[in-house]
Short mmCIF file of C-alpha atoms in Angstrom, two decimals:
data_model
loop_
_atom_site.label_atom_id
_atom_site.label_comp_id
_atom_site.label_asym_id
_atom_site.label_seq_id
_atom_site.Cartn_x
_atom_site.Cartn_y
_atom_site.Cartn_z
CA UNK A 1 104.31 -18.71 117.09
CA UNK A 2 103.72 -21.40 119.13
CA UNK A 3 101.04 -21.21 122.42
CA UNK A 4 103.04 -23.61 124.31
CA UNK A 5 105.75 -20.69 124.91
CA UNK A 6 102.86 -19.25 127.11
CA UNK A 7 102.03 -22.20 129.58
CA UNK A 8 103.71 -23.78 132.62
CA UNK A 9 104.20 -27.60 133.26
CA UNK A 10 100.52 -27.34 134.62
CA UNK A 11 99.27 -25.70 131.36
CA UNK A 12 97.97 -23.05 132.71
CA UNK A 13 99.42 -19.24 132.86
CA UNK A 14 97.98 -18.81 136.40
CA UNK A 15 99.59 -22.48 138.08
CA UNK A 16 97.69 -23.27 141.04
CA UNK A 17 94.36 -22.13 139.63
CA UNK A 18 93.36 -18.12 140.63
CA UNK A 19 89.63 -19.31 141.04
CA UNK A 20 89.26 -23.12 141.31
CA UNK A 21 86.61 -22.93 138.53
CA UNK A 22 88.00 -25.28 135.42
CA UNK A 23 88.11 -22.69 133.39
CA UNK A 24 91.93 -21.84 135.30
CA UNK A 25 92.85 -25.05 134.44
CA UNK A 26 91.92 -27.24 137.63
CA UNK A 27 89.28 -27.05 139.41
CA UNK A 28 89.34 -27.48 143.38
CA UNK A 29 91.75 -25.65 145.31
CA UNK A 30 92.81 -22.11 144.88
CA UNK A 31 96.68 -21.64 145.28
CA UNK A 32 97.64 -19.36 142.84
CA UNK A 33 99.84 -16.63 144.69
CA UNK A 34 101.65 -19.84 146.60
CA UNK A 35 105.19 -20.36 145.97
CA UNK A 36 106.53 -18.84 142.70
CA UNK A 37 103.38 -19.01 140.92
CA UNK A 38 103.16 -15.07 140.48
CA UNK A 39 106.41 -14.94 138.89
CA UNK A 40 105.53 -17.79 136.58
CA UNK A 41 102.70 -15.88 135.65
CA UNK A 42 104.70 -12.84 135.16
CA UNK A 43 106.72 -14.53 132.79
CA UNK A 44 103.75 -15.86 130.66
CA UNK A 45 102.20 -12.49 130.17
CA UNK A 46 105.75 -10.82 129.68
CA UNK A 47 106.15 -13.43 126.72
CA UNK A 48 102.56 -12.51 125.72
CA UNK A 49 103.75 -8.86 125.63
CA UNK A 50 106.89 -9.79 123.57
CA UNK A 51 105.10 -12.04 121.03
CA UNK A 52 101.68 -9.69 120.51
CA UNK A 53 101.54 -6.56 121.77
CA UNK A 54 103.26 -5.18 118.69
CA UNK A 55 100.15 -6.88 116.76
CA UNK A 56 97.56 -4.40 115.17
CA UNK A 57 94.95 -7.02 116.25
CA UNK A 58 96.11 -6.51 119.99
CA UNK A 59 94.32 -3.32 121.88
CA UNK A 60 94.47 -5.06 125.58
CA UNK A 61 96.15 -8.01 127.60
CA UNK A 62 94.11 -9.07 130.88
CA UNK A 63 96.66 -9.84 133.43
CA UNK A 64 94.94 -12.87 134.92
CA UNK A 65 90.96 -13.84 134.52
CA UNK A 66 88.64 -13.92 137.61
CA UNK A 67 90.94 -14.21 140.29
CA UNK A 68 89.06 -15.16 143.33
CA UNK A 69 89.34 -12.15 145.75
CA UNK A 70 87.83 -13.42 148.56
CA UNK A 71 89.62 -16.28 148.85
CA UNK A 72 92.86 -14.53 147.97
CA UNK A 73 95.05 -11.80 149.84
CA UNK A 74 93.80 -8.87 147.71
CA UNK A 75 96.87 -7.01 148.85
CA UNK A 76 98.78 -9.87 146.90
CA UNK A 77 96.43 -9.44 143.98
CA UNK A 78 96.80 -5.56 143.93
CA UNK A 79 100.50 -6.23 143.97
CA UNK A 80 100.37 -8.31 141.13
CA UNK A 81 98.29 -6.10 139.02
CA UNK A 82 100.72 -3.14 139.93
CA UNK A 83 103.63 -5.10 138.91
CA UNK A 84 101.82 -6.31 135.89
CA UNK A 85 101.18 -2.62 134.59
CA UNK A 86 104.49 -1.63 134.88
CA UNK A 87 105.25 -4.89 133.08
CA UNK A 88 103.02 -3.49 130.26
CA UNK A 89 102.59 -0.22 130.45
CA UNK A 90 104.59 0.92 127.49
CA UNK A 91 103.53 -1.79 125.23
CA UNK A 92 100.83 -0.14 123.44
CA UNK A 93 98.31 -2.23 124.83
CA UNK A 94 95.27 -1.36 127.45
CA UNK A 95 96.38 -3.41 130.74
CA UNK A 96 93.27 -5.29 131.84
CA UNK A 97 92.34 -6.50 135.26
CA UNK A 98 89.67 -8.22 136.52
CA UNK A 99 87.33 -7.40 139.25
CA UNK A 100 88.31 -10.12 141.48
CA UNK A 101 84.61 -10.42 142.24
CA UNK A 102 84.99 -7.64 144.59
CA UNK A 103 82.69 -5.19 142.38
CA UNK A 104 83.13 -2.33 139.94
CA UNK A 105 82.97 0.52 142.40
CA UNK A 106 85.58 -1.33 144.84
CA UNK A 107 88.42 -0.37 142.63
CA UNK A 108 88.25 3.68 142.12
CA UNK A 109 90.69 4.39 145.09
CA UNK A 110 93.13 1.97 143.08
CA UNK A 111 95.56 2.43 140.49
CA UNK A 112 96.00 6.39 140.62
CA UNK A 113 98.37 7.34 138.41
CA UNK A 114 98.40 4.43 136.12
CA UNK A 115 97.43 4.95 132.24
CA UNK A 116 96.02 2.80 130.33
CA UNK A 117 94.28 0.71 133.06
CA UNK A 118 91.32 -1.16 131.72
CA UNK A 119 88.47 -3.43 134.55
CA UNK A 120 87.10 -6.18 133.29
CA UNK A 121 84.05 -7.53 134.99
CA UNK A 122 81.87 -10.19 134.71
CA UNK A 123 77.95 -10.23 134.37
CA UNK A 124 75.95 -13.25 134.92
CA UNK A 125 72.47 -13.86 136.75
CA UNK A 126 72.37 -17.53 136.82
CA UNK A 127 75.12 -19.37 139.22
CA UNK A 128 72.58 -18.91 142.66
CA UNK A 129 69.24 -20.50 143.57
CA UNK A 130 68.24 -16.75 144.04
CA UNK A 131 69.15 -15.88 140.38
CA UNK A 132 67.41 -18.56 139.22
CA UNK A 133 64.12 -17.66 140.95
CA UNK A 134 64.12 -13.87 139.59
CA UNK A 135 61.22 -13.33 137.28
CA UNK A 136 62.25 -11.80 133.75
CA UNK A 137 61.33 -8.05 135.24
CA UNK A 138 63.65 -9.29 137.89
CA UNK A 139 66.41 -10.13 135.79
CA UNK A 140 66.42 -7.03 133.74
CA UNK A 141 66.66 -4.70 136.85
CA UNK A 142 69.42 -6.26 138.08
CA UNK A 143 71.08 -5.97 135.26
CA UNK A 144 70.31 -2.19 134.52
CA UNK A 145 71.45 -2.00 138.02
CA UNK A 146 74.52 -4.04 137.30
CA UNK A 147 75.01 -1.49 134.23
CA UNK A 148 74.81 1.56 136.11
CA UNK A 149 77.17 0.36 138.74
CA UNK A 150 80.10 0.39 135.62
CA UNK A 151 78.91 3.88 135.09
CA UNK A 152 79.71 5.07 138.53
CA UNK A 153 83.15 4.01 138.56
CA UNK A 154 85.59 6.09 137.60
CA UNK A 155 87.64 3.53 134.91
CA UNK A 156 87.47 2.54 131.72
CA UNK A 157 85.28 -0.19 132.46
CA UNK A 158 84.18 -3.51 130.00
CA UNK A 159 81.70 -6.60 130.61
CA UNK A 160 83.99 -8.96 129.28
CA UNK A 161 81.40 -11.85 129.92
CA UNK A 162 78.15 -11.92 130.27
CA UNK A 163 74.89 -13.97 129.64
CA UNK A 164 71.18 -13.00 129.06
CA UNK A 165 70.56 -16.29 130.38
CA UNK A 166 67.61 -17.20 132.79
CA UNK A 167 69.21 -20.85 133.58
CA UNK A 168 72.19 -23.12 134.05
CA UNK A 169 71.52 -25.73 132.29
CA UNK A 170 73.90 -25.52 129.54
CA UNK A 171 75.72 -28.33 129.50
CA UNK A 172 79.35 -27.86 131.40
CA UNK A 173 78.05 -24.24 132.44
CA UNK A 174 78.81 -24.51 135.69
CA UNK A 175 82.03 -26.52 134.91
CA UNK A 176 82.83 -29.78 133.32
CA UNK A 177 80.90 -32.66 134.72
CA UNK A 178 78.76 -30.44 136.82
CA UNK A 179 75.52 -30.28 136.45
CA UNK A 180 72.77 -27.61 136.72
CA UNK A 181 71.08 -26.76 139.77
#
């Protein structure tokens, strides 16, 4: 099996980056959902599904990491994840979606209906001047706070990053050739 089978000419299976962090690929603008970049993404996970989802190493396939919702249409981004789960949904495989930044709680009026649906969020206290002043009390109530938030929603929910960490200044944290604040 060969990874290449999964990427577009950008090398990337979401072109147009869905966050304009480097970790989609390119950082800068976001134009993911421009032109036919949904369907090209589409047709990466659908090969994903093909290749892997068979695999007994395989429980779940995210359909696209840490799209930006508010820079995005999140009616485009719901749209995507619905088409994505029927895509998937009877591949033996937990779908996955991120949070689009928009919160835990914001998606239990979404995706009624729909088995197998898995929310991925993200946990970090360390990319805002403010997080990086909290005291270590601080820190932990936020995230007990963070933690009870997954609690309260009403879908299999997982923290599919997260950091303990106080600072940024691990090198390329905040993205390649950035620096810490």
């Amino acid at each position: 099996m060969h990874a290449k089978r999964y990427f577009n000419s950008d090398k990337t299976l979401a072109p147009g980056s869905q966050n304009g962090f480097d970790n989609s690929g390119r950082r800068g603008d976001i134009d993911w959902t421009q032109g036919d970049t949904i369907s090209v993404t589409h047709q990466a996970l659908n090969q994903i599904r093909d290749d892997l989802a068979g695999h007994s190493a395989v429980a779940a396939i995210e359909l696209v990491n840490e799209p930006m919702g508010p820079s995005l249409d999140m009616d485009t981004v719901r749209q995507f994840y619905m088409d994505g789960w029927g895509d998937l949904q009877d591949s033996n495989v937990a779908v996955t979606f991120h949070d689009a930044f928009e919160g835990v709680n914001s998606w239990n009026d979404w995706g009624s209906g729909m088995w197998a649906l898995l929310l991925d969020t993200h946990h970090y206290e360390v990319f805002s001047s403010g997080e990086l002043a909290m005291s270590p009390s601080d820190h932990i109530s936020t995230a007990c706070g963070f933690g009870g938030s997954m609690t309260a929603n009403n879908k299999w929910t997982i923290a599919g990053e997260w950091s303990g960490a106080f600072t940024d200044c691990a090198k390329w944290l905040n993205g390649r050739g950035v620096g810490a604040r």
